[in-house]
mmCIF file of C-alpha atoms in Angstrom:
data_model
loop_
_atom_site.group_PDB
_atom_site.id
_atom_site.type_symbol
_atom_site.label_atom_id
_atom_site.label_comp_id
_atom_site.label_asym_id
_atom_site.label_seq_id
_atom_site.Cartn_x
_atom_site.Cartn_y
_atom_site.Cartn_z
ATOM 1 C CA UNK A 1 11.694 8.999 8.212
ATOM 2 C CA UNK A 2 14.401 7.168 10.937
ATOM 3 C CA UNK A 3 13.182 4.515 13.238
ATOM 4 C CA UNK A 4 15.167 5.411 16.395
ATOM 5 C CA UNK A 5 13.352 7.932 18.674
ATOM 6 C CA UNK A 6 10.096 7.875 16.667
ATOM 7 C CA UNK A 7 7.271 6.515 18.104
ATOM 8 C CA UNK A 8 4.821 3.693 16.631
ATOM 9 C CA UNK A 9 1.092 2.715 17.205
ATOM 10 C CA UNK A 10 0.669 -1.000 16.656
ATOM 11 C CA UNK A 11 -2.933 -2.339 15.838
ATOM 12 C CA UNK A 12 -2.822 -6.145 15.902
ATOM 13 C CA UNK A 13 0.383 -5.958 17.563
ATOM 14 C CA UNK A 14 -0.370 -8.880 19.619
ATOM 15 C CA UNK A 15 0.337 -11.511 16.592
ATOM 16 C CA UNK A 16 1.353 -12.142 13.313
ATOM 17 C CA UNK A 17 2.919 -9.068 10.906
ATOM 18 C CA UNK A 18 1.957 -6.748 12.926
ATOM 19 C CA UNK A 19 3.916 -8.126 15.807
ATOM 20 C CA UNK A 20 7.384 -8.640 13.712
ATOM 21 C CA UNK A 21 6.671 -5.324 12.386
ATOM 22 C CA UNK A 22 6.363 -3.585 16.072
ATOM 23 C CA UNK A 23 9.765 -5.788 16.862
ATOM 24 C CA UNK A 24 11.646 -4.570 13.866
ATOM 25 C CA UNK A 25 10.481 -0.959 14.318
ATOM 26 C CA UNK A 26 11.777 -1.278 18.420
ATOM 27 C CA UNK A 27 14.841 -3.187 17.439
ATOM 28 C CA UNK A 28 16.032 0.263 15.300
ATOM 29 C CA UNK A 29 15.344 2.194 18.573
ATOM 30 C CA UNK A 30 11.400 3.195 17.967
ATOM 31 C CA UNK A 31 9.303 3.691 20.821
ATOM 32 C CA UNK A 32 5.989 1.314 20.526
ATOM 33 C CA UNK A 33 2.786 1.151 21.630
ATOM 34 C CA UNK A 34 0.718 -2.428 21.126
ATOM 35 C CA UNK A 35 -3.309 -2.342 20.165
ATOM 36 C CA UNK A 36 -4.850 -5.541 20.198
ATOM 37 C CA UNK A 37 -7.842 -7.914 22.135
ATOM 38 C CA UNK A 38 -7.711 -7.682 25.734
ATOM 39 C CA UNK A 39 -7.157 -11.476 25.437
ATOM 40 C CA UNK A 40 -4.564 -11.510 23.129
ATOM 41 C CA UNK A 41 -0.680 -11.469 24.231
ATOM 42 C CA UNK A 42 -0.580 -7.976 24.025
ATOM 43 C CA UNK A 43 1.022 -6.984 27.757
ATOM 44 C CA UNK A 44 3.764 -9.823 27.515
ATOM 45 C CA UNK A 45 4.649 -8.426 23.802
ATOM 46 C CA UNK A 46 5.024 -4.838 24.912
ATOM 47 C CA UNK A 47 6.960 -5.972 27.724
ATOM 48 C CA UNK A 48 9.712 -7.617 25.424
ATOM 49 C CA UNK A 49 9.816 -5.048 23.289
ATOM 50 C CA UNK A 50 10.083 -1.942 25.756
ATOM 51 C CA UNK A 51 6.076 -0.885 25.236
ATOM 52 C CA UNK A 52 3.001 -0.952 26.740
ATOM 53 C CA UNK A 53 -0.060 -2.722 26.109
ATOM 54 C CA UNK A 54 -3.410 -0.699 25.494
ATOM 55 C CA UNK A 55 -6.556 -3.755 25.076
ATOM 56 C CA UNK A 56 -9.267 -2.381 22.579
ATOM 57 C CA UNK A 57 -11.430 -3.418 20.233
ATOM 58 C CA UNK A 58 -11.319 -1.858 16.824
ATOM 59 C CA UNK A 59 -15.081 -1.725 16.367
ATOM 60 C CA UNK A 60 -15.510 0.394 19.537
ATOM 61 C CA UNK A 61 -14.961 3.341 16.979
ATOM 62 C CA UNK A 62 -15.758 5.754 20.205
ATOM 63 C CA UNK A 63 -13.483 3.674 22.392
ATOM 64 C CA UNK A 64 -10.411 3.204 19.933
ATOM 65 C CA UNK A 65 -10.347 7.223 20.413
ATOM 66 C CA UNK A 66 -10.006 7.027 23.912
ATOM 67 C CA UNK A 67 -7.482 4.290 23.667
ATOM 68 C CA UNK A 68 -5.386 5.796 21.271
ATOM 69 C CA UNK A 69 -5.259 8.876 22.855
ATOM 70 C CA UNK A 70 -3.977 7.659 25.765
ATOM 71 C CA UNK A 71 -1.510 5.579 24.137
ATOM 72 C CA UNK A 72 -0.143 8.155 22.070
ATOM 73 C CA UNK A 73 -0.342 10.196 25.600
ATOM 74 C CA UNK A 74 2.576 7.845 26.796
ATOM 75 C CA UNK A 75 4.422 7.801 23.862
ATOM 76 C CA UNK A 76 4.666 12.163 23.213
ATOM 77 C CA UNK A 77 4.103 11.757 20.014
ATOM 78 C CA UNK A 78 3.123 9.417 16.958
ATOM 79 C CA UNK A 79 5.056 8.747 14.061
ATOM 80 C CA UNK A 80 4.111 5.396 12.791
ATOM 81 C CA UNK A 81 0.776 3.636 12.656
ATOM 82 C CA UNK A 82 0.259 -0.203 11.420
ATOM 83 C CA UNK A 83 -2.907 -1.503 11.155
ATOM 84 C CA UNK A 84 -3.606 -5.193 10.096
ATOM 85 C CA UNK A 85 -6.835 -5.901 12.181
ATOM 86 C CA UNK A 86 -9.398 -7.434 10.566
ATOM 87 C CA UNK A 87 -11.010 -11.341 9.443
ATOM 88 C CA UNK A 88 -13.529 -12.407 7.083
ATOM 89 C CA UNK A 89 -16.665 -15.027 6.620
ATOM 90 C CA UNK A 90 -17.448 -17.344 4.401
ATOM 91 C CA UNK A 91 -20.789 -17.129 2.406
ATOM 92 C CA UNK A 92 -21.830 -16.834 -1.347
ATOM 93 C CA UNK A 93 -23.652 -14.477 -2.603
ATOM 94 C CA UNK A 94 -26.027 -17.041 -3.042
ATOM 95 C CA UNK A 95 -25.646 -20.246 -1.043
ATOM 96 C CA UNK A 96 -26.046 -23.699 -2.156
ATOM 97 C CA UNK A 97 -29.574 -23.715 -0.461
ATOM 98 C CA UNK A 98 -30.508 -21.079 -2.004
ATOM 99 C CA UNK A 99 -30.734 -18.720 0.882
ATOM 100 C CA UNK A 100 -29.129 -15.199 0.671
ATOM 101 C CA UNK A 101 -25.486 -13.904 2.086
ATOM 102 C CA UNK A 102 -26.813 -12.704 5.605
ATOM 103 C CA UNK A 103 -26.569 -8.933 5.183
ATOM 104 C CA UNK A 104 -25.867 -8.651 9.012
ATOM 105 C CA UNK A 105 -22.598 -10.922 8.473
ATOM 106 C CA UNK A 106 -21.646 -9.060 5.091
ATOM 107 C CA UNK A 107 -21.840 -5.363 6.854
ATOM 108 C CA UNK A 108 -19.901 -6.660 10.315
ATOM 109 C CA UNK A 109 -17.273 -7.725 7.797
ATOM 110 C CA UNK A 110 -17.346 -3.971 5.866
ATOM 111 C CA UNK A 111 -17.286 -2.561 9.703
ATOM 112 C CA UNK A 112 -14.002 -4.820 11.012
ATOM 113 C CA UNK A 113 -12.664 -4.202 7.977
ATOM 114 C CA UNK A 114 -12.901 -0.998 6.451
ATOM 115 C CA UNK A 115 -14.638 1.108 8.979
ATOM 116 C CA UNK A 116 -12.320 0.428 11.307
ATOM 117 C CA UNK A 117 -9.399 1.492 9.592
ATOM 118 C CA UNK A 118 -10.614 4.406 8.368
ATOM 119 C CA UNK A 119 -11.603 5.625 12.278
ATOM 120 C CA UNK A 120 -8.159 4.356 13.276
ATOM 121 C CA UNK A 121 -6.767 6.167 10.328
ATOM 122 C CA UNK A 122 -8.873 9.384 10.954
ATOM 123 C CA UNK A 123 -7.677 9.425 14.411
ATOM 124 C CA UNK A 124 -3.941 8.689 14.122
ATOM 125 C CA UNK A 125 -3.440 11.270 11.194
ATOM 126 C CA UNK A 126 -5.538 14.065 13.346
ATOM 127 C CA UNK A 127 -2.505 13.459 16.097
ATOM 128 C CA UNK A 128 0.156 13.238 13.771
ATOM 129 C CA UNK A 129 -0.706 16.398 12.048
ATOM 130 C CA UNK A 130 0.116 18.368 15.332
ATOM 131 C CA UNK A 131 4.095 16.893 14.918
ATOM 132 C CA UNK A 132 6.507 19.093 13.916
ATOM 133 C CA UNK A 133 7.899 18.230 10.451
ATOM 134 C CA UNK A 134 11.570 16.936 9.687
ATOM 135 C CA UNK A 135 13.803 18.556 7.419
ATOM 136 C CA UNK A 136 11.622 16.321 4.419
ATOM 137 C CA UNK A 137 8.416 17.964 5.743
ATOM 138 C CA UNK A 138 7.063 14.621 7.062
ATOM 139 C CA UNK A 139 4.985 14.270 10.041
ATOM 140 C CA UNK A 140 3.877 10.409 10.132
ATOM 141 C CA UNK A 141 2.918 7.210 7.944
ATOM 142 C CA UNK A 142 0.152 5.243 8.051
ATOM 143 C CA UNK A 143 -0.172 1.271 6.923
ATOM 144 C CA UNK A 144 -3.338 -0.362 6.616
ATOM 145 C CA UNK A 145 -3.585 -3.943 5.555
ATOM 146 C CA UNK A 146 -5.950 -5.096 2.049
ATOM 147 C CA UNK A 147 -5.561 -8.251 0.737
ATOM 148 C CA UNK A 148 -5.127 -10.068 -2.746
ATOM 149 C CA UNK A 149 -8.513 -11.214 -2.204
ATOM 150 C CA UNK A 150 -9.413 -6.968 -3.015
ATOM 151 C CA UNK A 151 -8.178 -7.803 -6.321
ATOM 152 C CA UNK A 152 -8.919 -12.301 -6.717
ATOM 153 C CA UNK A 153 -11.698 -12.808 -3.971
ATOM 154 C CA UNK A 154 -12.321 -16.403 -4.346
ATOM 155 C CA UNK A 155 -15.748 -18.026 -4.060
ATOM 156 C CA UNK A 156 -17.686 -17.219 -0.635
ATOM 157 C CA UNK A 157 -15.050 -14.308 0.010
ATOM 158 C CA UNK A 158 -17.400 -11.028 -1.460
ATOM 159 C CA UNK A 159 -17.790 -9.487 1.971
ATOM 160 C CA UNK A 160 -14.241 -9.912 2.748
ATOM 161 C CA UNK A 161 -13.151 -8.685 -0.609
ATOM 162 C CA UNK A 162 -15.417 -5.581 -0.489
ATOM 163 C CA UNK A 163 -14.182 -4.749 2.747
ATOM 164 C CA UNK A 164 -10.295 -5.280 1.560
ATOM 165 C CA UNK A 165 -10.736 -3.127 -1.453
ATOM 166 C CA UNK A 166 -12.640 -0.348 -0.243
ATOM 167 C CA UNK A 167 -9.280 -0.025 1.928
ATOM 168 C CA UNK A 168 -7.144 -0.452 -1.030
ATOM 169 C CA UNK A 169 -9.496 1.973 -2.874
ATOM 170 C CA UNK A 170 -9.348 5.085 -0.319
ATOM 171 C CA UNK A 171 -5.441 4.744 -0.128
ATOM 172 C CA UNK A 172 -4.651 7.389 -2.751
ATOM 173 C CA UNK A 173 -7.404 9.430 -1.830
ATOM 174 C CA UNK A 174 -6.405 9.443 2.095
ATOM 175 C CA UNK A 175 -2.865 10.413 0.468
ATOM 176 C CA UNK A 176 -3.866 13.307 -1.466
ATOM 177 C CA UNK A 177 -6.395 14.455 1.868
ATOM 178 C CA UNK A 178 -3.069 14.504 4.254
ATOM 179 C CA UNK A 179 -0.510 15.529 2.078
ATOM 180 C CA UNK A 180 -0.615 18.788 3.122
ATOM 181 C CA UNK A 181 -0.141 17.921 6.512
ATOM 182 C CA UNK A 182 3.291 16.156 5.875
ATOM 183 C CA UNK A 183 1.635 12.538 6.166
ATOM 184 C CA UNK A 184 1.817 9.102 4.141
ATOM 185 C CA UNK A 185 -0.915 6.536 3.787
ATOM 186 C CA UNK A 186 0.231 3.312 2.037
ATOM 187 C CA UNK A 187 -1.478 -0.145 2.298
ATOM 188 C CA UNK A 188 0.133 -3.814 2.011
ATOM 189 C CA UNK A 189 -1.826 -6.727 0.319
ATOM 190 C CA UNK A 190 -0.408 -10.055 1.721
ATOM 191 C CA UNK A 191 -0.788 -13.064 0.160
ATOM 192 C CA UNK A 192 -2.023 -16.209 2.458
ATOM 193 C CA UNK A 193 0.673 -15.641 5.238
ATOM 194 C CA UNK A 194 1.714 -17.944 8.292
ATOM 195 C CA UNK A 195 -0.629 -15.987 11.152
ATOM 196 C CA UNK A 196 -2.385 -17.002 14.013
ATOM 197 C CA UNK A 197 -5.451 -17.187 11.565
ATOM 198 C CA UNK A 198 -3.541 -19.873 9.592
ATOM 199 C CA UNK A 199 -1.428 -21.618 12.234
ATOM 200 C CA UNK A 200 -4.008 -24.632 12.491
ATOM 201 C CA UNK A 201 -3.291 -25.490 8.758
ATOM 202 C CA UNK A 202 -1.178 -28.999 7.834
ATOM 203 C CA UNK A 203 1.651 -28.006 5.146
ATOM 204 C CA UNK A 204 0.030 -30.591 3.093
ATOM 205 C CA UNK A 205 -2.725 -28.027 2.749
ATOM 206 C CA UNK A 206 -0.528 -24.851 2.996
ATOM 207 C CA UNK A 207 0.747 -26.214 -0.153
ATOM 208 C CA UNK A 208 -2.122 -26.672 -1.952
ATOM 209 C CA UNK A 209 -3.324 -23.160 -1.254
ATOM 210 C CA UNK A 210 -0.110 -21.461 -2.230
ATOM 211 C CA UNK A 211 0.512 -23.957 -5.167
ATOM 212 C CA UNK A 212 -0.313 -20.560 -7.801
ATOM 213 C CA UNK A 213 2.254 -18.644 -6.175
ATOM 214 C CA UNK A 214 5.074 -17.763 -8.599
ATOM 215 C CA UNK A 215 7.962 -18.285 -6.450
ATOM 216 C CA UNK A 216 8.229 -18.881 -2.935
ATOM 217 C CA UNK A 217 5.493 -21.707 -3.137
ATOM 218 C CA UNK A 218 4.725 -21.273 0.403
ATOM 219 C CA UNK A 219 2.613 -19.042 2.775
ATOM 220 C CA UNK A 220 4.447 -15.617 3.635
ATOM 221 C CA UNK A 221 6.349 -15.333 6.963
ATOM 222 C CA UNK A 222 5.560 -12.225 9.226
ATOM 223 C CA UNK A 223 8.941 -10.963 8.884
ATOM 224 C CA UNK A 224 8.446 -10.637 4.869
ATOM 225 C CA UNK A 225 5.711 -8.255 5.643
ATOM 226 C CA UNK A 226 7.443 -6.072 8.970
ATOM 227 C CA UNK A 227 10.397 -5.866 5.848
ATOM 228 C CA UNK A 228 8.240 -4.148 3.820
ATOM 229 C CA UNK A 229 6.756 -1.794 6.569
ATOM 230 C CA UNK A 230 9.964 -0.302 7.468
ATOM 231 C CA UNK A 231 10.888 -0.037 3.624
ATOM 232 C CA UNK A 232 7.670 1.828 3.903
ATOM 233 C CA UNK A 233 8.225 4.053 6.942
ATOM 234 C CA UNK A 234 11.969 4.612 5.672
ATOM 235 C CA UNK A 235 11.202 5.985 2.211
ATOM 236 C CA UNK A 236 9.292 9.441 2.132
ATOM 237 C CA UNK A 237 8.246 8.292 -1.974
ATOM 238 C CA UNK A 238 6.018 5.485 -0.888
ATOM 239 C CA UNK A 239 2.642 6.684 -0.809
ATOM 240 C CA UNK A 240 -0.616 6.528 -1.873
ATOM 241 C CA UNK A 241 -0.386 2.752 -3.173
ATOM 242 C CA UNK A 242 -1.373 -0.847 -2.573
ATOM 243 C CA UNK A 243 1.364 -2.881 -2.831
ATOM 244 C CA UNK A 244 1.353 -6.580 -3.088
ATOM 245 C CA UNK A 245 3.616 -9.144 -1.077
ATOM 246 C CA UNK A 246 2.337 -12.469 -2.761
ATOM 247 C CA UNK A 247 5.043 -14.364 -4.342
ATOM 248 C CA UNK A 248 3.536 -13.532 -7.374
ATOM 249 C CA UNK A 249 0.086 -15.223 -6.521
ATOM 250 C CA UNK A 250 -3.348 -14.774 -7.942
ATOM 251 C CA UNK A 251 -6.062 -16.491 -6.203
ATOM 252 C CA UNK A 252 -8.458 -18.946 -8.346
ATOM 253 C CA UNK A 253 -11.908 -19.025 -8.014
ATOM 254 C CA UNK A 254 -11.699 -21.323 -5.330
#
């Protein structure tokens, strides 16, 4: 599909790969739209990038309808939609005490995660479908964001990693269900990256995490993921897969 005078929804846009992916997609002359926290940078982000800021919270399933609506209102249309919100928590099955992974912690994590997207999937592809096609037949793509953890979830990670490959895991199937209507559903599965989430860490102990990486041995930089997003957007043969950005990392146990 081309960039310039398509419009883009941008969950997470506030921060982090999201953010360098919204800037990318305006810097090629797309029209964005910027989802995030109402305490997050959102409005000063849409501002320098020609958008506008919609505050939401992704597990407000009934209110992210309402909010996208709206956003995609403003915009006429929708033709891109990035999604990379999400977090995890740290318990074992099992802890050390012998106590049990609180089940209330493990489903809020399955409910960020992977309930989200599929709502904020659900609802961008039903406005999408109503586009009218380009000469290709396309109508939209949609990103969601996984993890290498989906595929490596270290120790204290299994409500994160069941969360981050049930998205993985409905990415073909979401394919096949919209393919009819003209749309694409790929997901990304970023290695550690330098985020908001991982700003607070010394390099002495970025290093250590990222010392299985192939080659870079280093966290990923936003950029490296908003590359792969437009690659994404641009090429009407990517869909239906998890692809990895990771240097060539596989997480250890711990």
């Amino acid at each position: 599909m081309e960039i310039a005078g398509s419009s883009g929804l941008f969950v997470g846009g506030a921060s982090g790969m999201c953010r360098a992916t919204a800037t990318k997609f305006a810097e090629r002359g797309g029209n964005v739209a910027i989802l995030d926290l109402e305490q997050s940078e959102g409005a000063s982000v849409a501002e320098s990038l020609g958008g506008k800021f919609y505050p939401c919270n992704v597990m407000d399933y009934d209110g992210m309808e309402a909010v996208m609506a709206s956003a995609i209102g403003d915009l006429g249309s929708l033709h891109f939609m990035v999604n990379t919100a999400g977090g995890g928590v740290a318990q074992r099955t099992i802890k050390k005490d012998g106590t049990r992974h609180a089940l209330s912690d493990f489903r809020r994590i399955i409910d960020l995660n992977l309930i989200a997207s599929f709502n904020i999937n659900s609802i961008a592809a039903q406005h999408m479908a109503t586009n009218e096609p380009n000469t290709d037949g396309e109508r939209g793509v949609m990103i969601n964001t996984a993890s290498i953890a989906a595929f490596e979830g270290q120790i204290g990670q299994v409500a994160y990693t069941a969360a981050k490959g049930g998205i993985a895991a409905m990415t073909l199937t979401m394919a096949r269900d919209l393919g009819t209507h003209g749309i694409r559903c790929m997901t990304i599965a970023p290695s550690l990256f330098n985020t908001g989430l991982t700003a607070g860490i010394p390099d002495e102990g970025a290093l250590q995490l990222t010392k299985d990486a192939a080659f870079p041995k280093r966290m990923g930089r936003p950029q490296e993921f908003a590359v792969m997003a437009i690659a994404i957007f641009e090429s009407a043969m990517m869909n239906g897969s998890t692809l990895r950005v990771d240097g060539g990392q596989r997480f250890a146990p711990r």
